[in-house]
Amino acid sequence: MNRRAAMATVLVLAWAAGLAMLVHREYFRPHEERLLEAALLVAPGANYFEVMHGDRQIGFASSTLDTVPNGGVEISDFFTADLVTEGRVQRATARIYTRMTRGLRLRAFSFELGPAIGPLKAVGSITDDSVLTVVQTAGRARPDTQRIQLLAPLYMPSVVPLAVLLGRAPKSGSTFHFSVFDPTALKPVDATIRVAAESLFVIADSARLDSLTGHYEPAHRDTVRAWRLEQEGGGILGGWFDEKGRMVQARQFGLFGLRRTAYEIAFRNWQLDARQRTAAALASEDIVESTAIASSATMSGMSDIGLLRARLRGGDLRAFALAGGRQRWRGDTLTVIREGVASLSTYRLPADRMRFAAELSAEPLLESTDPLVVNMARRIARGSSDARDVAERLTRTVHDYVKSTPMLTLPDARQVLLTRRGDCNEHTQLYVALARALGLPARAAAGLAYLDGKFYYHAWPEVWLGSDWVAVDPTFGQFPADAGHLRFVVGGYLKQAELIRLVGVLTIDVLAAR
């Protein structure tokens, strides 16, 4: 090759390299840079949704997006629904306010649950783009402050569809990665979002009143193109979203369906229907029953189950605490063996506070150092320092002391002590507080429990008895809890929110029960 040819080759390669750099810069720019441009397309507006349970509307939701003078973006989300448990209607409400930079980075937020299921309020803010401060107030407990070091820009769940869809028409199968704040766990989580499908929807964007029925009906409909976004492994994100990143249709927590429609249809019709509900309609809407998983085997009763072997399918189960203690997790099969009382280890209380610092400490809504709780615990122990004896006494006493009543409120140990009412969460919260007050390491666990032919979502305590964590159930008065208890998570009410990912997707085949 002569010098002229060599020079030509170099020039061609340089031109190709420059073109490649230009293409890479234009089409594969950093995600944040693209967001800054895409966010210029954000248009203020409000969307309204019917909240459905099955084919019946039980609530109303709205999402309002606005820009602010300093160049930021605000989103206000509101959700309300009438939840039925055993014939009782309780209105649940939730509000989320999010303030972002023009590039859609989270700057501040507030998250609030209404009194029917709370009250719970969390307020967060980001300083120096690297530290998230969250102040949580639950019930009458003192505020709890957490500071979390951020390793990546943080986004709220309602913002992720904007970040994925604004300014582009993504292809099915595309994936995106975000650090997302999970309101149910009050912490950042790594989320991989996949564009699963594309479709057209017909949506009512205005309404007129039907004088015969007294209900609103669509006056004009619009055709909207939408993409289905899914969070890998399940989680808090998912649904159909339009090209502006606004929700069209989604399922929330595996229980509720949200459908975008005109304001009058979403809100006014719900108000009218709520007044006209019948007892039969209430029975068909029971939230607890709708989450139950039918058993493939008939078992005689909870107290008779010493061994349970079941195949679990549906959802990503890798992140759950299925293995450990009396549970064996192999492939897709879970084996639970109930401990015999005589085989349980014991020791003298109090336990080593250095070793069990977390399981012996007071927490928000778990007031183990409160004088009322401490005095109650000492009366139950009656001077005993034998760990096994104390654990059994607590199980029997809490079972007899607290009247089983369906509740949607956050469990507060001190309040349960005063009101003597609650469901499995209240029984568990009071038990754990009493145990910790006596120096007995205790923690909350949650998962599924067998009852009357079905598996129901349930919570119960675990206590440390010398060599392992032992499940007990003050709700059912079991010491130890029988093998019909399938533990999925360990931790308080926020940790239990992870079970939401399994609602409607988990199936259970009982292989052996005796």
Coordinates of C-alpha atoms in Angstrom, one line a residue:
M1 CA 0.0 0.0 0.0
N2 CA 1.5 3.4 -1.1
R3 CA 1.6 6.4 1.1
R4 CA -1.4 8.0 -0.6
A5 CA -3.5 4.9 -0.1
A6 CA -2.4 4.7 3.5
M7 CA -3.4 8.3 4.1
A8 CA -6.8 7.7 2.5
T9 CA -7.3 4.7 4.7
V10 CA -6.5 6.8 7.8
L11 CA -8.9 9.6 6.7
V12 CA -11.7 7.1 6.1
L13 CA -11.1 5.5 9.5
A14 CA -11.0 8.9 11.2
W15 CA -14.3 9.9 9.4
A16 CA -15.9 6.6 10.4
A17 CA -14.7 7.0 14.0
G18 CA -16.1 10.5 14.1
L19 CA -19.4 9.4 12.7
A20 CA -19.6 6.6 15.2
M21 CA -18.9 9.1 18.0
L22 CA -21.6 11.4 16.7
V23 CA -24.1 8.5 16.4
H24 CA -23.2 7.3 19.9
R25 CA -23.6 10.8 21.3
E26 CA -26.9 11.4 19.6
Y27 CA -28.6 8.0 20.1
F28 CA -26.9 6.6 23.2
R29 CA -26.5 9.7 25.4
P30 CA -26.4 9.3 29.1
H31 CA -29.9 8.7 30.5
E32 CA -29.8 11.9 32.6
E33 CA -28.9 14.1 29.7
R34 CA -31.8 12.7 27.6
L35 CA -34.2 13.2 30.6
L36 CA -33.3 16.9 30.7
E37 CA -34.5 17.3 27.1
A38 CA -37.4 15.0 27.5
A39 CA -38.6 16.8 30.6
L40 CA -39.1 19.9 28.5
L41 CA -42.1 18.0 27.0
V42 CA -43.8 17.7 30.4
A43 CA -47.2 19.3 30.2
P44 CA -49.4 20.2 33.2
G45 CA -52.6 18.2 33.5
A46 CA -54.8 16.0 35.7
N47 CA -55.9 12.4 35.2
Y48 CA -58.7 10.6 37.0
F49 CA -59.3 6.9 37.6
E50 CA -61.9 4.4 38.7
V51 CA -60.6 2.1 41.4
M52 CA -62.0 -1.3 40.7
H53 CA -62.2 -4.5 42.8
G54 CA -63.2 -7.2 40.3
D55 CA -66.0 -5.7 38.2
R56 CA -67.1 -3.2 40.9
Q57 CA -65.9 0.3 41.5
I58 CA -64.8 0.8 45.1
G59 CA -62.9 4.0 44.9
F60 CA -61.4 7.0 43.1
A61 CA -57.9 8.1 42.3
S62 CA -56.3 11.2 40.7
S63 CA -52.8 12.3 39.5
T64 CA -52.0 15.9 38.9
L65 CA -48.8 17.1 37.3
D66 CA -47.6 20.7 37.3
T67 CA -44.5 22.8 36.6
V68 CA -43.3 25.4 39.1
P69 CA -41.6 28.7 38.5
N70 CA -38.1 27.6 39.5
G71 CA -38.1 25.1 36.7
G72 CA -39.1 22.0 38.7
V73 CA -42.0 19.6 38.4
E74 CA -44.6 18.5 40.9
I75 CA -46.9 15.5 41.0
S76 CA -49.7 15.0 43.5
D77 CA -51.3 11.5 43.6
F78 CA -54.4 10.7 45.6
F79 CA -56.1 7.3 46.2
T80 CA -59.2 6.5 48.2
A81 CA -61.2 3.2 48.4
D82 CA -63.8 1.6 50.5
L83 CA -62.2 -1.6 51.8
V84 CA -64.5 -4.4 53.2
T85 CA -63.4 -6.9 55.8
E86 CA -66.0 -9.2 57.3
G87 CA -68.9 -7.0 56.3
R88 CA -67.3 -3.8 57.7
V89 CA -66.5 -0.9 55.4
Q90 CA -63.4 1.3 56.1
R91 CA -62.4 4.1 53.8
A92 CA -58.6 4.0 53.1
T93 CA -56.8 7.1 51.7
A94 CA -53.3 7.7 50.5
R95 CA -51.6 10.9 49.3
I96 CA -48.2 11.2 47.7
Y97 CA -46.7 14.6 46.8
T98 CA -43.4 14.6 44.8
R99 CA -41.2 17.6 43.9
M100 CA -38.5 17.1 41.3
T101 CA -35.9 19.0 39.3
R102 CA -36.6 19.8 35.7
G103 CA -34.5 16.6 34.9
L104 CA -37.1 14.6 37.0
R105 CA -34.6 13.9 39.9
L106 CA -36.4 13.6 43.2
R107 CA -35.9 16.6 45.6
A108 CA -38.6 16.1 48.2
F109 CA -41.7 14.1 48.9
S110 CA -44.5 13.4 51.4
F111 CA -46.4 10.2 51.8
E112 CA -49.5 10.0 54.0
L113 CA -52.0 7.2 54.9
G114 CA -55.4 8.3 56.2
P115 CA -56.6 7.3 59.7
A116 CA -58.5 4.2 58.5
I117 CA -55.2 2.4 57.7
G118 CA -52.8 4.8 59.4
P119 CA -52.2 7.3 60.4
L120 CA -48.7 7.2 58.8
K121 CA -46.8 10.1 57.4
A122 CA -43.3 10.2 55.8
V123 CA -41.6 13.3 54.7
G124 CA -38.3 13.1 52.7
S125 CA -35.8 15.5 51.2
I126 CA -32.5 15.2 49.4
T127 CA -29.5 17.3 50.2
D128 CA -26.3 17.6 48.1
D129 CA -27.7 15.1 45.7
S130 CA -26.4 12.3 47.9
V131 CA -28.3 12.1 51.2
L132 CA -31.9 11.2 51.6
T133 CA -33.5 12.1 54.9
V134 CA -36.8 10.5 55.8
V135 CA -38.8 11.4 58.8
Q136 CA -41.6 8.9 59.6
T137 CA -44.5 9.5 62.0
A138 CA -46.7 6.5 62.6
G139 CA -49.8 6.7 64.9
R140 CA -48.9 8.4 68.2
A141 CA -45.3 7.2 68.1
R142 CA -42.4 9.6 68.2
P143 CA -41.0 10.6 64.8
D144 CA -38.3 8.3 63.5
T145 CA -35.6 9.8 61.3
Q146 CA -33.4 7.9 58.8
R147 CA -30.6 9.2 56.6
I148 CA -29.8 7.1 53.6
Q149 CA -26.7 7.6 51.4
L150 CA -27.6 7.6 47.7
L151 CA -25.5 6.0 45.1
A152 CA -27.5 7.1 42.1
P153 CA -30.2 9.7 41.2
L154 CA -33.5 8.7 42.9
Y155 CA -36.9 8.7 41.3
M156 CA -40.4 8.2 42.7
P157 CA -42.6 5.4 41.2
S158 CA -44.9 7.9 39.4
V159 CA -42.0 9.5 37.7
V160 CA -40.4 6.4 36.2
P161 CA -42.9 6.1 33.3
L162 CA -42.2 9.8 32.5
A163 CA -38.5 9.0 32.4
V164 CA -39.0 6.0 30.1
L165 CA -41.6 7.3 27.7
L166 CA -41.2 11.1 27.3
G167 CA -39.8 12.0 23.9
R168 CA -39.6 8.4 22.6
A169 CA -41.6 5.4 21.5
P170 CA -39.7 2.5 23.0
K171 CA -39.6 -0.9 21.5
S172 CA -41.1 -3.9 23.3
G173 CA -38.4 -5.7 25.2
S174 CA -36.4 -2.6 26.0
T175 CA -35.1 -2.3 29.6
F176 CA -34.3 0.6 31.8
H177 CA -32.6 0.8 35.2
F178 CA -33.6 3.2 38.0
S179 CA -33.1 3.7 41.7
V180 CA -36.7 4.1 42.9
F181 CA -38.1 5.1 46.3
D182 CA -40.5 2.5 47.5
P183 CA -43.2 4.1 49.6
T184 CA -44.3 0.8 51.1
A185 CA -40.8 0.1 52.5
L186 CA -39.7 3.8 52.8
K187 CA -36.3 3.1 51.1
P188 CA -34.7 3.2 47.7
V189 CA -34.7 0.0 45.7
D190 CA -33.0 -0.9 42.4
A191 CA -35.6 -1.5 39.7
T192 CA -35.3 -2.9 36.2
I193 CA -38.2 -1.7 34.0
R194 CA -39.1 -3.7 30.9
V195 CA -41.3 -2.5 28.1
A196 CA -43.5 -5.6 27.7
A197 CA -46.1 -4.6 25.0
E198 CA -47.8 -1.9 23.1
S199 CA -51.5 -1.4 22.5
L200 CA -54.4 1.0 21.8
F201 CA -57.0 2.0 24.4
V202 CA -60.3 3.9 24.1
I203 CA -60.8 6.3 27.0
A204 CA -63.7 8.5 28.0
D205 CA -62.3 12.1 28.2
S206 CA -65.6 13.8 28.9
A207 CA -69.0 12.8 30.4
R208 CA -72.7 13.6 30.4
L209 CA -75.4 12.9 33.0
D210 CA -77.9 10.2 32.1
S211 CA -81.2 11.5 33.6
L212 CA -82.7 8.0 33.8
T213 CA -80.0 6.3 35.8
G214 CA -78.6 9.3 37.6
H215 CA -75.1 8.2 36.5
Y216 CA -72.6 9.8 34.2
E217 CA -71.7 8.1 30.9
P218 CA -69.0 8.9 28.3
A219 CA -69.8 11.9 26.1
H220 CA -66.7 11.6 24.0
R221 CA -64.0 9.0 23.7
D222 CA -60.4 9.2 22.7
T223 CA -58.0 6.6 21.3
V224 CA -54.7 6.4 23.2
R225 CA -51.5 4.5 22.4
A226 CA -49.9 3.0 25.5
W227 CA -47.0 0.8 26.5
R228 CA -47.1 -1.8 29.3
L229 CA -44.2 -1.3 31.7
E230 CA -43.3 -4.2 34.1
Q231 CA -40.8 -4.3 37.0
E232 CA -38.6 -7.4 36.8
G233 CA -39.3 -9.7 39.7
G234 CA -42.6 -7.9 40.5
G235 CA -42.8 -4.9 42.7
I236 CA -44.3 -1.4 42.9
L237 CA -44.2 -0.5 39.2
G238 CA -46.3 -1.7 36.4
G239 CA -49.2 -0.9 34.1
W240 CA -50.1 0.7 30.8
F241 CA -48.8 4.3 30.2
D242 CA -49.2 6.7 27.3
E243 CA -46.5 8.6 25.3
K244 CA -46.5 11.3 28.0
G245 CA -45.8 8.8 30.7
R246 CA -49.2 9.1 32.3
M247 CA -51.1 6.0 33.5
V248 CA -53.9 4.6 31.4
Q249 CA -54.6 1.4 33.2
A250 CA -52.9 -0.6 35.9
R251 CA -53.3 -3.1 38.8
Q252 CA -52.3 -2.0 42.3
F253 CA -51.1 -4.5 44.8
G254 CA -52.7 -7.4 42.8
L255 CA -56.1 -6.3 44.3
F256 CA -57.2 -3.1 42.6
G257 CA -57.6 -2.1 39.0
L258 CA -57.2 1.5 38.0
R259 CA -58.8 2.8 34.8
R260 CA -58.4 6.3 33.4
T261 CA -61.7 8.0 32.6
A262 CA -63.5 11.3 32.9
Y263 CA -63.7 13.0 36.3
E264 CA -67.5 12.6 36.6
I265 CA -67.4 8.9 35.8
A266 CA -64.5 8.3 38.2
F267 CA -65.7 10.3 41.2
R268 CA -69.5 11.1 40.9
N269 CA -70.5 7.6 40.0
W270 CA -68.4 6.1 42.8
Q271 CA -70.2 8.4 45.3
L272 CA -73.6 7.3 44.1
D273 CA -72.7 3.6 44.1
A274 CA -71.2 3.8 47.6
R275 CA -74.6 4.9 48.9
Q276 CA -76.5 2.1 47.1
R277 CA -74.4 -0.9 48.3
T278 CA -76.2 -3.9 49.6
A279 CA -75.1 -6.6 52.1
A280 CA -74.6 -9.0 49.3
A281 CA -72.4 -6.6 47.5
L282 CA -70.3 -6.0 50.6
A283 CA -69.8 -9.8 51.0
S284 CA -68.5 -10.1 47.4
E285 CA -66.0 -7.3 48.0
D286 CA -64.2 -8.7 51.1
I287 CA -60.6 -7.8 50.7
V288 CA -59.3 -10.6 53.0
E289 CA -61.2 -13.3 51.1
S290 CA -60.1 -12.0 47.7
T291 CA -56.4 -12.5 48.7
A292 CA -56.9 -16.0 50.0
I293 CA -55.2 -18.9 48.1
A294 CA -57.2 -22.1 47.8
S295 CA -55.5 -25.2 49.1
S296 CA -55.1 -28.3 46.9
A297 CA -55.5 -30.6 49.9
T298 CA -58.0 -30.7 52.7
M299 CA -56.4 -30.6 56.1
S300 CA -58.3 -31.2 59.3
G301 CA -57.2 -28.2 61.2
M302 CA -54.3 -25.9 62.1
S303 CA -53.4 -27.6 65.4
D304 CA -53.0 -30.9 63.7
I305 CA -50.4 -29.9 61.1
G306 CA -47.0 -31.1 62.2
L307 CA -45.5 -31.3 58.7
L308 CA -46.4 -29.4 55.5
R309 CA -44.8 -29.8 52.1
A310 CA -46.0 -27.5 49.3
R311 CA -45.0 -26.5 45.8
L312 CA -45.0 -22.7 45.4
R313 CA -45.3 -21.1 42.0
G314 CA -45.8 -17.6 40.6
G315 CA -43.8 -14.4 41.2
D316 CA -40.1 -14.1 42.0
L317 CA -39.5 -15.9 45.3
R318 CA -35.8 -15.5 45.5
A319 CA -35.8 -12.4 47.8
F320 CA -38.1 -14.0 50.4
A321 CA -37.0 -15.6 53.7
L322 CA -38.3 -19.0 52.9
A323 CA -35.3 -20.9 54.2
G324 CA -34.1 -21.1 57.8
G325 CA -35.2 -22.5 61.1
R326 CA -37.9 -25.1 60.6
Q327 CA -38.4 -24.2 56.9
R328 CA -36.5 -26.0 54.1
W329 CA -36.6 -24.5 50.6
R330 CA -35.5 -26.7 47.7
G331 CA -36.2 -25.7 44.1
D332 CA -39.9 -24.8 44.2
T333 CA -40.8 -26.9 47.2
L334 CA -41.1 -25.7 50.8
T335 CA -41.1 -28.1 53.8
V336 CA -42.2 -26.8 57.2
I337 CA -41.8 -29.0 60.3
R338 CA -43.4 -27.9 63.6
E339 CA -41.2 -28.1 66.6
G340 CA -42.2 -30.2 69.6
V341 CA -42.6 -28.3 72.9
A342 CA -40.3 -30.7 74.7
S343 CA -37.5 -30.3 72.1
L344 CA -37.3 -26.5 72.4
S345 CA -34.2 -25.1 74.0
T346 CA -34.3 -22.6 76.8
Y347 CA -32.1 -20.3 78.9
R348 CA -32.3 -17.7 81.6
L349 CA -33.5 -14.2 80.7
P350 CA -32.5 -11.6 79.8
A351 CA -30.7 -12.5 76.6
D352 CA -27.4 -11.0 75.6
R353 CA -28.3 -7.4 74.5
M354 CA -25.2 -7.0 72.4
R355 CA -26.0 -10.1 70.3
F356 CA -29.7 -9.3 70.0
A357 CA -29.6 -5.5 69.9
A358 CA -32.2 -5.2 67.1
E359 CA -34.6 -7.8 68.5
L360 CA -34.5 -6.3 72.0
S361 CA -34.9 -2.6 71.1
A362 CA -37.9 -0.4 71.1
E363 CA -39.2 0.8 67.7
P364 CA -41.9 3.2 66.4
L365 CA -45.2 1.6 67.3
L366 CA -43.4 -1.1 69.3
E367 CA -42.9 0.6 72.7
S368 CA -41.2 -2.1 74.7
T369 CA -39.9 0.4 77.2
D370 CA -43.2 2.0 77.9
P371 CA -44.2 1.7 81.6
L372 CA -47.6 0.2 80.7
V373 CA -46.0 -2.5 78.5
V374 CA -43.2 -3.2 81.0
N375 CA -45.7 -3.6 83.9
M376 CA -47.9 -5.9 81.8
A377 CA -44.9 -8.1 80.8
R378 CA -43.8 -8.5 84.3
R379 CA -47.2 -9.5 85.5
I380 CA -47.3 -12.2 82.8
A381 CA -43.9 -13.5 83.6
R382 CA -44.7 -13.7 87.3
G383 CA -41.0 -13.7 88.2
S384 CA -40.0 -16.5 85.8
S385 CA -36.8 -16.1 83.9
D386 CA -37.0 -19.3 81.9
A387 CA -37.2 -18.2 78.2
R388 CA -39.4 -21.1 77.0
D389 CA -41.8 -20.7 79.9
V390 CA -42.1 -16.9 79.4
A391 CA -42.6 -17.4 75.6
E392 CA -45.5 -19.8 76.2
R393 CA -47.1 -17.6 78.9
L394 CA -47.0 -14.6 76.5
T395 CA -48.6 -16.7 73.8
R396 CA -51.5 -17.8 75.9
T397 CA -52.0 -14.4 77.6
V398 CA -52.0 -12.3 74.4
H399 CA -54.4 -14.8 72.8
D400 CA -56.9 -14.4 75.6
Y401 CA -56.3 -10.7 76.2
V402 CA -56.8 -9.3 72.6
K403 CA -60.2 -9.8 71.0
S404 CA -59.7 -10.8 67.3
T405 CA -61.2 -7.9 65.3
P406 CA -60.4 -7.1 61.6
M407 CA -58.3 -3.9 61.5
L408 CA -56.8 -1.8 58.7
T409 CA -54.9 0.5 61.0
L410 CA -51.2 0.4 61.7
P411 CA -50.5 -1.9 64.7
D412 CA -49.4 0.1 67.8
A413 CA -48.4 -2.1 70.8
R414 CA -49.4 0.4 73.4
Q415 CA -52.8 1.1 71.8
V416 CA -53.5 -2.6 71.6
L417 CA -52.7 -2.9 75.3
L418 CA -55.3 -0.2 76.0
T419 CA -58.0 -1.2 73.5
R420 CA -57.6 -5.0 73.6
R421 CA -58.7 -5.3 70.0
G422 CA -56.9 -6.2 66.7
D423 CA -56.1 -8.8 64.1
C424 CA -52.9 -10.8 63.6
N425 CA -50.8 -7.6 63.3
E426 CA -52.0 -6.3 66.6
H427 CA -51.5 -9.6 68.4
T428 CA -47.9 -9.8 66.9
Q429 CA -47.0 -6.2 67.8
L430 CA -48.1 -6.5 71.4
Y431 CA -46.4 -9.9 71.8
V432 CA -43.1 -8.7 70.4
A433 CA -43.2 -5.5 72.6
L434 CA -43.9 -7.6 75.8
A435 CA -41.2 -10.1 75.0
R436 CA -38.6 -7.5 74.4
A437 CA -39.6 -5.8 77.7
L438 CA -38.6 -9.0 79.4
G439 CA -35.3 -9.4 77.6
L440 CA -36.7 -12.2 75.3
P441 CA -35.5 -11.6 71.7
A442 CA -38.6 -11.4 69.4
R443 CA -39.3 -10.3 65.9
A444 CA -42.3 -10.2 63.6
A445 CA -42.7 -12.6 60.7
A446 CA -45.3 -12.7 58.0
G447 CA -46.4 -15.0 55.2
L448 CA -49.3 -17.4 54.8
A449 CA -51.3 -19.5 57.3
Y450 CA -53.7 -22.3 56.6
L451 CA -57.3 -21.9 57.8
D452 CA -60.5 -23.5 56.7
G453 CA -59.2 -24.8 53.4
K454 CA -57.3 -21.7 52.3
F455 CA -54.0 -20.0 52.9
Y456 CA -54.5 -16.4 54.2
Y457 CA -51.9 -13.6 54.5
H458 CA -51.0 -13.6 58.2
A459 CA -48.4 -12.3 60.7
W460 CA -47.0 -13.9 63.8
P461 CA -44.0 -13.5 66.2
E462 CA -40.7 -15.5 66.3
V463 CA -38.8 -15.8 69.5
W464 CA -35.2 -16.9 70.2
L465 CA -35.1 -20.1 72.2
G466 CA -31.5 -21.0 72.6
S467 CA -30.6 -22.5 69.3
D468 CA -33.0 -21.0 66.7
W469 CA -35.9 -18.7 66.0
V470 CA -39.2 -20.4 66.9
A471 CA -42.6 -19.4 65.4
V472 CA -45.4 -18.8 67.9
D473 CA -48.9 -17.6 67.1
P474 CA -50.8 -15.6 69.8
T475 CA -53.7 -14.9 67.3
F476 CA -54.5 -18.6 67.2
G477 CA -53.1 -19.4 70.6
Q478 CA -50.4 -21.8 69.3
F479 CA -47.1 -22.5 71.0
P480 CA -45.2 -23.2 68.8
A481 CA -47.1 -22.3 65.7
D482 CA -48.1 -25.3 63.6
A483 CA -46.6 -26.2 60.2
G484 CA -49.5 -24.4 58.4
H485 CA -47.5 -21.2 58.8
L486 CA -45.4 -20.4 55.7
R487 CA -42.9 -17.6 56.5
F488 CA -42.0 -15.3 53.7
V489 CA -40.6 -12.2 55.4
V490 CA -39.1 -11.2 58.7
G491 CA -39.6 -7.7 60.0
G492 CA -42.2 -5.1 61.0
Y493 CA -45.2 -3.8 59.1
L494 CA -43.1 -2.0 56.4
K495 CA -41.2 -5.2 55.7
Q496 CA -44.5 -7.1 55.4
A497 CA -45.5 -4.8 52.5
E498 CA -43.2 -6.9 50.3
L499 CA -46.0 -9.6 50.4
I500 CA -48.0 -7.3 48.2
R501 CA -45.9 -8.6 45.2
L502 CA -47.4 -12.1 45.7
V503 CA -51.1 -11.1 45.8
G504 CA -52.9 -12.6 42.8
V505 CA -49.8 -14.4 41.4
L506 CA -48.8 -17.1 43.9
T507 CA -50.3 -20.6 43.7
I508 CA -49.8 -23.4 46.3
D509 CA -50.0 -27.1 45.6
V510 CA -49.9 -29.1 48.9
L511 CA -47.9 -32.2 48.4
A512 CA -48.1 -33.5 52.0
A513 CA -49.8 -32.5 55.2
R514 CA -50.0 -34.4 58.5

